[in-house]
Amino acid sequence: MPWPANVSLGAGRVAIATDFSISLSGAGAKDPRVLHAVDHVWPRLARQTGQFIRPNLATANETATLSIVIEQRDHKPPQRLGDNERYSLEVRDGRIHISADYPLGALRGIETFLQGVEQNAGSAASGALQPGFSIAAMQIQDEPRFPWRGLSLDVSRHFIPVEEVERTIDGLAAVKLNVLHWHLSDDQGFRVESKRYPRLQQYGSNGEYYTQAQIREVVEYARERGVRVVPEFDMPGHATSWLPGYPMLGARAGSFEIGPGYGVLSDLMDPTKESTYRFLNNFVGEIVTLFPDEYFHIGGDEVNPKQWDENPRIQTFMRKHHLADARALQVYFNQRLLKIVTRHGKHMEGWDEVLQPDLPKSVIIQSWRGQESLWQAAREGYQGILSAGYYLDLMQSASHHYAVDPLVLPEDRRLALEKEGKPVPEPPTAEEQKNILGGEAAMWEEIASAENLDAKLWPRLAAIAERLWSPQSVTDVNSMYTRLQSTSYWLEWLGLTQRSNLELMRQRLAGSDAHQALDRFVSILEPVKGYSRHAGKNATNTPLNRLVDAIPPESDAAREFRNAVDEYLALPAEQRNSEKLRVHLADWAEAARNVRPVLENNSLLAENLPVADSVVAQCQAATEALLALDPASQTANARDAAWKERATATAKEGATRKGDILIPIAPAIAKLVDAVNVKPAQ
Amino acid sequence: MPWPANVSLGAGRVAIATDFSISLSGAGAKDPRVLHAVDHVWPRLARQTGQFIRPNLATANETATLSIVIEQRDHKPPQRLGDNERYSLEVRDGRIHISADYPLGALRGIETFLQGVEQNAGSAASGALQPGFSIAAMQIQDEPRFPWRGLSLDVSRHFIPVEEVERTIDGLAAVKLNVLHWHLSDDQGFRVESKRYPRLQQYGSNGEYYTQAQIREVVEYARERGVRVVPEFDMPGHATSWLPGYPMLGARAGSFEIGPGYGVLSDLMDPTKESTYRFLNNFVGEIVTLFPDEYFHIGGDEVNPKQWDENPRIQTFMRKHHLADARALQVYFNQRLLKIVTRHGKHMEGWDEVLQPDLPKSVIIQSWRGQESLWQAAREGYQGILSAGYYLDLMQSASHHYAVDPLVLPEDRRLALEKEGKPVPEPPTAEEQKNILGGEAAMWEEIASAENLDAKLWPRLAAIAERLWSPQSVTDVNSMYTRLQSTSYWLEWLGLTQRSNLELMRQRLAGSDAHQALDRFVSILEPVKGYSRHAGKNATNTPLNRLVDAIPPESDAAREFRNAVDEYLALPAEQRNSEKLRVHLADWAEAARNVRPVLENNSLLAENLPVADSVVAQCQAATEALLALDPASQTANARDAAWKERATATAKEGATRKGDILIPIAPAIAKLVDAVNVKPAQ
């Protein structure tokens, strides 16, 4: 995962044992990134196989277990948008062979190889089962569908230390994503050391920021793994954290401070002062020395115009410059900023809002609004990437994100337009498609922190990675989920903690005796979706240590149950047998009953008692429904209208949020209850 | 854990929330180790509580949540044997107070404080349950029973990288151990960079060794945490790894190489050549600059005299110097080595074998032989530490190690002596006891590696730590196990991976779909004990990726079952009710049946099919026995002699090893079967 562009399986396998060796050849073989990747193959294989695999470079391709041939020297650094990532992987006749045009392709091929290594399986009875690990014979030709495949990572709302950022980069590279878009400033924190303007980090970060040395380390870490780093400094809104240190940048008088609150805050930069641009020119000039990438992201989203509208001096400026409204003033600001960014040798990137008639075509638009906005930009000749539909902080399912394609209008949007009688936009032409560079997942950190970051990102991010790398035709959701699970475990060998850290968090909640009861209970729970959790009293210092913080975004068990219920109901009535479904329901009800005393005596878990009670009630309603639906037990379990009313109410109640928790088996239970025919009144 | 010397509980609790602050005062408050420890309190509390606790130093003791007062400046560095570790911890009236004579005591007190922070518990119904974390009101005065409390860590058989060594030091400090005895060379690898004799690491380490910079880093890391680092270079045996690079040190002609095999190998240093001592003098002179500790461990154990006996030149030397045998030659070697070590300003330490009449009293004896050997040394005026009984690689239970006391002869040894009619040695007198400095756990790495090191050390090492720190009277095994479990989870917040890494290893074995079935199955399994696993074809390159490598040394579930069976059988017959026991048995049998297909189709797990089959048979025999023992079901379940014969055979077979796996419920099942009265033949 991501699934390759072309793959065909062969017969047999190649063993991966302690004598594993690698040869490197071709003009690009000495590229430092390739040498680095090879250095990491030994320990990664050792971890994946539990064998003592030590560095073993073969002198000839013919004697190496894995031979890597790289035709061309590296593209000139830094890594650029569109750099060739093509590779082929061939496994046959006892040898593995990776070839690539350029070093970057070799990096991608090595990840595919490592992902293919698995334990020998088969039947012990047949006697042919050699203990150990191997890779199946196969032929792969692979290259990405889109050249820009990234993750936008917010480190402002909650700071993400270097260690976690680097671990995230490991994950990005493993699933062939190639951009870390580093959202380095926002209202809640300014996260980069400026030597020219040190009060930015001194007054804007609570002490949590990256030193310039750390920035350089991360950029180099990413480069070694074939990942570009695009910095974002959000302006002129989402910019409160600039102002405590440099209040003269602000659009109102007085002093500023960073508050703990979230949302579209009111503080803005003042785009009417020349001193603002002198400051930004100096700042950008300093900061671009840290980031070799060609692109510089200026944010530009969600400007609340109140402070501009209310400031007489700014209003005077606008009249003088014939700027009709705040929107026009932001265009003016963007134009000035564009000059600064360009002067320092960078292309500008911004969110949807920056798109304006006079904008040069070198600007890249990142769309949080959706395909239509992106397509419109492409039509006008702007390059763009899609982020709408890829917001991982919304706690949607992997399949939800997997269904989002930069070149396909979402089904619900199409239906909505048709319903409103509005025209459904044409998909981009082949020419326009060239302007659609790919997409970026986005992880905003209001209700996430370094502690549970991995679980918020992984494994769902791998599904998005597949959407952006693999051919458009790769859309089988069941196959995706199967591979997603293996990929998630594979990523844990890289040090990602999406499973282990949530376990620890639940242990912290429940105590060492009781966490197993809790672990069992949470298997069918999910956090609420979208921004509904924000509608509370969350702030940067709100502890993220509750049950909702310690469960994955998506319940595999609940999804599988919903699918199984659909299959059950689709069967002819006489063929139905619900035994397996009822075993699950009994398990969950038992888990909910067992966990009750744990919840009851626990200061942080007590709020979840209604969840446990609802699970018990839902499982009972579903079990009763199934007994009434199964032909074998139907007669003895006929239900009357009063039962159906009660059960329907139970399912309906089950579908409501309990605090910040959802019970995502509820929709399936409603279907079961609904399917029961009521026996006539006597 | 370890349990304090004096503790009394008060009423109420002190909350630990985001406003948590610390004040530091007293002459020792500026000690770098204290500042370092305080720097780590914030992130550790943040992890332990899931709250955003950030550095917050209070200016006055009265306003700080935690005030730390350190009376004296530091002892002169480096940390020395016997440095004062005393502290007191007082929690009351909303404040926490640690006071210590010296910085070292403050470090110990901080660990006690951190371990005491727990989630508020109580009854949600009572309404008084504030969500959050706190520490109970208490008063503690604490100091260690023994001044030398260590872990001997073998990094030769399998190399342990710096990261894992430092993680281990985190754990040592957390449970108040104060010595890392670093076993840096042995037959299988020489693990330190020598600049003077670089062929030591070049030819002796497979490339896996610590650079001098890394050694310095680890020593500093340990010092910051109040842990001394004592290096060991084992001589003149266990020294094969010196010889490939410097064959002139060897007691035979020809070349040498490091083999993968284990045991007491035949290659020895040549103690008759002056060049050997010149080499060692230079080597020790270089290496002591890396290790500031006063002690230098020269090993000295397990010399196989064959090469000395067979070398005519060595024999001639021995005759000339009136050295009667190999033993005398080793004494000669030790005396020469002692001079070298002394010349370079260090005290010598060695294993039992180095103890000889002429040895100066400054030498410390580490006893792998047992209390008698240690007491004898103490009687003769030598200081010593106990390691016998604390070998963690033997896979014994925590309670086994917990029962071993440097000042108490083991019960089985006493019985054996009495049986043989030999005198039971007197325990050391109060005066002699002063020579008994403490003990060291030992972790040899033949069948462990960096991957599963944590699970081999933790949590059992915490039980040994308690034995060496806490008063001799602290011996309640049930209390120890309860606290051990909490401590183990607590240690995971420090980054230790005893649980999470074994889970990953089992996932690697079983595959992502099947590991839960495997996890459930292994809960009642243990690795074989002692050195019986060595009696195979293990070598340094043998993969350690089998089931036996992926389970903890001790099964909690099996221990609890054995205890429950003892309690059941101790009850008057008419009061017995085995329902709970039978639920466990049914669970385990089901787990064993469910895992069978996983084992069967898996190249590395197939060898464990007999384990699964035996578990099923044992659970059935036990269930049948219990039904025949419970008064309620007795009559309907009378068993005949043929049953008892079969069931006895099942339990007996269950107690045998299956490959390298034990099923430690078997002894309890034998007891149950044995207790069944056979109904008379009809």
Short mmCIF file of N, CA and C in Angstrom, two decimals, chain B residues 553-635:
data_model
loop_
_atom_site.label_atom_id
_atom_site.label_comp_id
_atom_site.label_asym_id
_atom_site.label_seq_id
_atom_site.Cartn_x
_atom_site.Cartn_y
_atom_site.Cartn_z
N PRO B 553 8.63 -13.61 30.81
CA PRO B 553 9.23 -14.71 31.59
C PRO B 553 8.23 -15.38 32.52
N GLU B 554 7.21 -14.64 32.90
CA GLU B 554 6.32 -15.14 33.94
C GLU B 554 4.87 -14.89 33.52
N SER B 555 4.03 -15.90 33.69
CA SER B 555 2.61 -15.76 33.38
C SER B 555 1.85 -15.37 34.64
N ASP B 556 1.29 -14.17 34.63
CA ASP B 556 0.48 -13.74 35.78
C ASP B 556 -0.76 -14.61 35.93
N ALA B 557 -1.37 -14.93 34.81
CA ALA B 557 -2.61 -15.71 34.86
C ALA B 557 -2.35 -17.10 35.46
N ALA B 558 -1.24 -17.71 35.07
CA ALA B 558 -0.93 -19.05 35.59
C ALA B 558 -0.62 -18.99 37.08
N ARG B 559 0.10 -17.98 37.50
CA ARG B 559 0.42 -17.85 38.93
C ARG B 559 -0.87 -17.67 39.74
N GLU B 560 -1.74 -16.79 39.23
CA GLU B 560 -2.99 -16.57 39.95
C GLU B 560 -3.84 -17.83 39.99
N PHE B 561 -3.80 -18.60 38.93
CA PHE B 561 -4.55 -19.86 38.92
C PHE B 561 -3.97 -20.84 39.94
N ARG B 562 -2.66 -20.94 39.97
CA ARG B 562 -2.04 -21.85 40.96
C ARG B 562 -2.43 -21.44 42.37
N ASN B 563 -2.38 -20.15 42.63
CA ASN B 563 -2.78 -19.67 43.97
C ASN B 563 -4.24 -19.99 44.25
N ALA B 564 -5.09 -19.79 43.26
CA ALA B 564 -6.52 -20.02 43.45
C ALA B 564 -6.79 -21.50 43.70
N VAL B 565 -6.04 -22.36 43.01
CA VAL B 565 -6.22 -23.81 43.23
C VAL B 565 -5.79 -24.18 44.64
N ASP B 566 -4.70 -23.61 45.09
CA ASP B 566 -4.27 -23.89 46.48
C ASP B 566 -5.34 -23.45 47.47
N GLU B 567 -5.89 -22.28 47.22
CA GLU B 567 -6.95 -21.81 48.12
C GLU B 567 -8.17 -22.72 48.07
N TYR B 568 -8.52 -23.14 46.89
CA TYR B 568 -9.67 -24.02 46.71
C TYR B 568 -9.45 -25.33 47.47
N LEU B 569 -8.29 -25.91 47.29
CA LEU B 569 -8.03 -27.21 47.94
C LEU B 569 -7.89 -27.07 49.45
N ALA B 570 -7.53 -25.88 49.91
CA ALA B 570 -7.37 -25.68 51.35
C ALA B 570 -8.72 -25.52 52.06
N LEU B 571 -9.75 -25.26 51.29
CA LEU B 571 -11.08 -25.10 51.89
C LEU B 571 -11.63 -26.43 52.37
N PRO B 572 -12.47 -26.40 53.39
CA PRO B 572 -13.19 -27.63 53.74
C PRO B 572 -13.98 -28.10 52.52
N ALA B 573 -14.01 -29.41 52.31
CA ALA B 573 -14.57 -29.96 51.07
C ALA B 573 -15.98 -29.43 50.80
N GLU B 574 -16.76 -29.27 51.85
CA GLU B 574 -18.16 -28.89 51.62
C GLU B 574 -18.31 -27.41 51.22
N GLN B 575 -17.24 -26.63 51.37
CA GLN B 575 -17.35 -25.20 51.02
C GLN B 575 -16.82 -24.88 49.62
N ARG B 576 -16.34 -25.89 48.93
CA ARG B 576 -15.69 -25.61 47.64
C ARG B 576 -16.70 -25.24 46.55
N ASN B 577 -16.30 -24.28 45.74
CA ASN B 577 -17.08 -23.93 44.56
C ASN B 577 -16.11 -23.50 43.48
N SER B 578 -16.04 -24.27 42.44
CA SER B 578 -14.97 -24.08 41.45
C SER B 578 -15.41 -23.29 40.22
N GLU B 579 -16.56 -22.62 40.32
CA GLU B 579 -17.07 -22.01 39.10
C GLU B 579 -16.08 -21.06 38.44
N LYS B 580 -15.48 -20.19 39.24
CA LYS B 580 -14.53 -19.24 38.65
C LYS B 580 -13.33 -19.94 38.01
N LEU B 581 -12.84 -20.96 38.70
CA LEU B 581 -11.71 -21.70 38.13
C LEU B 581 -12.09 -22.32 36.79
N ARG B 582 -13.32 -22.84 36.73
CA ARG B 582 -13.73 -23.50 35.49
C ARG B 582 -13.93 -22.51 34.35
N VAL B 583 -14.32 -21.27 34.69
CA VAL B 583 -14.43 -20.25 33.64
C VAL B 583 -13.06 -20.00 33.01
N HIS B 584 -12.05 -19.89 33.87
CA HIS B 584 -10.68 -19.72 33.33
C HIS B 584 -10.29 -20.90 32.44
N LEU B 585 -10.55 -22.08 32.94
CA LEU B 585 -10.14 -23.27 32.17
C LEU B 585 -10.86 -23.30 30.82
N ALA B 586 -12.14 -22.95 30.83
CA ALA B 586 -12.89 -22.95 29.56
C ALA B 586 -12.32 -21.90 28.61
N ASP B 587 -11.97 -20.74 29.16
CA ASP B 587 -11.35 -19.68 28.35
C ASP B 587 -10.06 -20.16 27.70
N TRP B 588 -9.22 -20.76 28.52
CA TRP B 588 -7.91 -21.19 27.99
C TRP B 588 -8.05 -22.30 26.96
N ALA B 589 -8.98 -23.21 27.23
CA ALA B 589 -9.18 -24.29 26.26
C ALA B 589 -9.70 -23.72 24.95
N GLU B 590 -10.61 -22.77 25.06
CA GLU B 590 -11.14 -22.15 23.84
C GLU B 590 -10.03 -21.42 23.09
N ALA B 591 -9.20 -20.68 23.85
CA ALA B 591 -8.09 -19.96 23.22
C ALA B 591 -7.16 -20.92 22.51
N ALA B 592 -6.91 -22.07 23.14
CA ALA B 592 -6.00 -23.04 22.53
C ALA B 592 -6.62 -23.67 21.28
N ARG B 593 -7.92 -23.91 21.33
CA ARG B 593 -8.57 -24.45 20.13
C ARG B 593 -8.58 -23.41 19.01
N ASN B 594 -8.87 -22.15 19.39
CA ASN B 594 -8.93 -21.09 18.37
C ASN B 594 -7.58 -20.82 17.71
N VAL B 595 -6.51 -21.00 18.47
CA VAL B 595 -5.20 -20.63 17.92
C VAL B 595 -4.64 -21.75 17.03
N ARG B 596 -5.25 -22.92 17.12
CA ARG B 596 -4.68 -24.07 16.38
C ARG B 596 -4.51 -23.80 14.89
N PRO B 597 -5.54 -23.28 14.20
CA PRO B 597 -5.33 -23.00 12.77
C PRO B 597 -4.25 -21.97 12.52
N VAL B 598 -4.10 -21.02 13.44
CA VAL B 598 -3.04 -20.01 13.29
C VAL B 598 -1.68 -20.70 13.35
N LEU B 599 -1.51 -21.58 14.33
CA LEU B 599 -0.23 -22.28 14.47
C LEU B 599 0.04 -23.17 13.27
N GLU B 600 -1.01 -23.82 12.83
CA GLU B 600 -0.85 -24.86 11.82
C GLU B 600 -0.34 -24.31 10.50
N ASN B 601 -0.74 -23.10 10.17
CA ASN B 601 -0.37 -22.55 8.86
C ASN B 601 0.78 -21.58 8.92
N ASN B 602 1.56 -21.66 9.96
CA ASN B 602 2.56 -20.63 10.21
C ASN B 602 3.92 -21.26 10.40
N SER B 603 4.87 -20.79 9.62
CA SER B 603 6.16 -21.48 9.60
C SER B 603 6.89 -21.43 10.93
N LEU B 604 6.72 -20.35 11.68
CA LEU B 604 7.46 -20.24 12.95
C LEU B 604 6.65 -20.72 14.14
N LEU B 605 5.34 -20.77 13.98
CA LEU B 605 4.49 -21.14 15.11
C LEU B 605 4.13 -22.63 15.12
N ALA B 606 4.30 -23.30 14.01
CA ALA B 606 3.83 -24.68 13.90
C ALA B 606 4.41 -25.56 15.01
N GLU B 607 5.63 -25.24 15.44
CA GLU B 607 6.27 -26.06 16.48
C GLU B 607 5.50 -26.04 17.79
N ASN B 608 4.56 -25.11 17.93
CA ASN B 608 3.82 -25.01 19.19
C ASN B 608 2.48 -25.73 19.20
N LEU B 609 2.20 -26.49 18.15
CA LEU B 609 0.95 -27.25 18.15
C LEU B 609 0.82 -28.15 19.38
N PRO B 610 1.88 -28.84 19.78
CA PRO B 610 1.75 -29.69 20.99
C PRO B 610 1.38 -28.88 22.24
N VAL B 611 1.78 -27.63 22.28
CA VAL B 611 1.42 -26.79 23.43
C VAL B 611 -0.09 -26.60 23.46
N ALA B 612 -0.64 -26.25 22.31
CA ALA B 612 -2.09 -26.02 22.25
C ALA B 612 -2.84 -27.30 22.62
N ASP B 613 -2.41 -28.41 22.08
CA ASP B 613 -3.10 -29.67 22.37
C ASP B 613 -3.02 -30.01 23.85
N SER B 614 -1.87 -29.77 24.44
CA SER B 614 -1.71 -30.07 25.86
C SER B 614 -2.58 -29.16 26.71
N VAL B 615 -2.69 -27.90 26.34
CA VAL B 615 -3.54 -26.98 27.10
C VAL B 615 -4.99 -27.46 27.09
N VAL B 616 -5.45 -27.87 25.91
CA VAL B 616 -6.83 -28.35 25.82
C VAL B 616 -7.02 -29.57 26.73
N ALA B 617 -6.10 -30.50 26.66
CA ALA B 617 -6.22 -31.73 27.47
C ALA B 617 -6.16 -31.42 28.96
N GLN B 618 -5.26 -30.54 29.33
CA GLN B 618 -5.13 -30.21 30.75
C GLN B 618 -6.37 -29.49 31.27
N CYS B 619 -6.89 -28.59 30.49
CA CYS B 619 -8.08 -27.86 30.94
C CYS B 619 -9.25 -28.82 31.09
N GLN B 620 -9.32 -29.77 30.20
CA GLN B 620 -10.41 -30.75 30.33
C GLN B 620 -10.23 -31.60 31.58
N ALA B 621 -9.03 -32.10 31.80
CA ALA B 621 -8.78 -32.91 32.99
C ALA B 621 -9.08 -32.12 34.25
N ALA B 622 -8.68 -30.86 34.27
CA ALA B 622 -8.90 -30.04 35.46
C ALA B 622 -10.38 -29.78 35.69
N THR B 623 -11.09 -29.53 34.60
CA THR B 623 -12.54 -29.29 34.72
C THR B 623 -13.24 -30.53 35.27
N GLU B 624 -12.86 -31.67 34.74
CA GLU B 624 -13.45 -32.92 35.24
C GLU B 624 -13.12 -33.13 36.71
N ALA B 625 -11.89 -32.82 37.07
CA ALA B 625 -11.50 -32.97 38.47
C ALA B 625 -12.32 -32.04 39.36
N LEU B 626 -12.48 -30.81 38.92
CA LEU B 626 -13.21 -29.84 39.74
C LEU B 626 -14.68 -30.23 39.91
N LEU B 627 -15.27 -30.75 38.84
CA LEU B 627 -16.66 -31.18 38.96
C LEU B 627 -16.78 -32.33 39.95
N ALA B 628 -15.75 -33.15 40.01
CA ALA B 628 -15.76 -34.25 40.97
C ALA B 628 -15.42 -33.79 42.38
N LEU B 629 -14.85 -32.62 42.52
CA LEU B 629 -14.47 -32.11 43.85
C LEU B 629 -15.53 -31.18 44.44
N ASP B 630 -16.22 -30.42 43.57
CA ASP B 630 -17.27 -29.53 44.06
C ASP B 630 -18.38 -30.34 44.71
N PRO B 631 -18.79 -29.99 45.90
CA PRO B 631 -19.87 -30.76 46.51
C PRO B 631 -21.16 -30.74 45.67
N ALA B 632 -21.40 -29.64 45.00
CA ALA B 632 -22.66 -29.52 44.26
C ALA B 632 -22.76 -30.49 43.09
N SER B 633 -21.62 -30.80 42.47
CA SER B 633 -21.68 -31.63 41.26
C SER B 633 -20.99 -32.98 41.44
N GLN B 634 -20.58 -33.24 42.66
CA GLN B 634 -19.75 -34.40 42.96
C GLN B 634 -20.39 -35.73 42.55
N THR B 635 -21.63 -35.89 42.98
CA THR B 635 -22.28 -37.19 42.79
C THR B 635 -22.38 -37.54 41.32
#
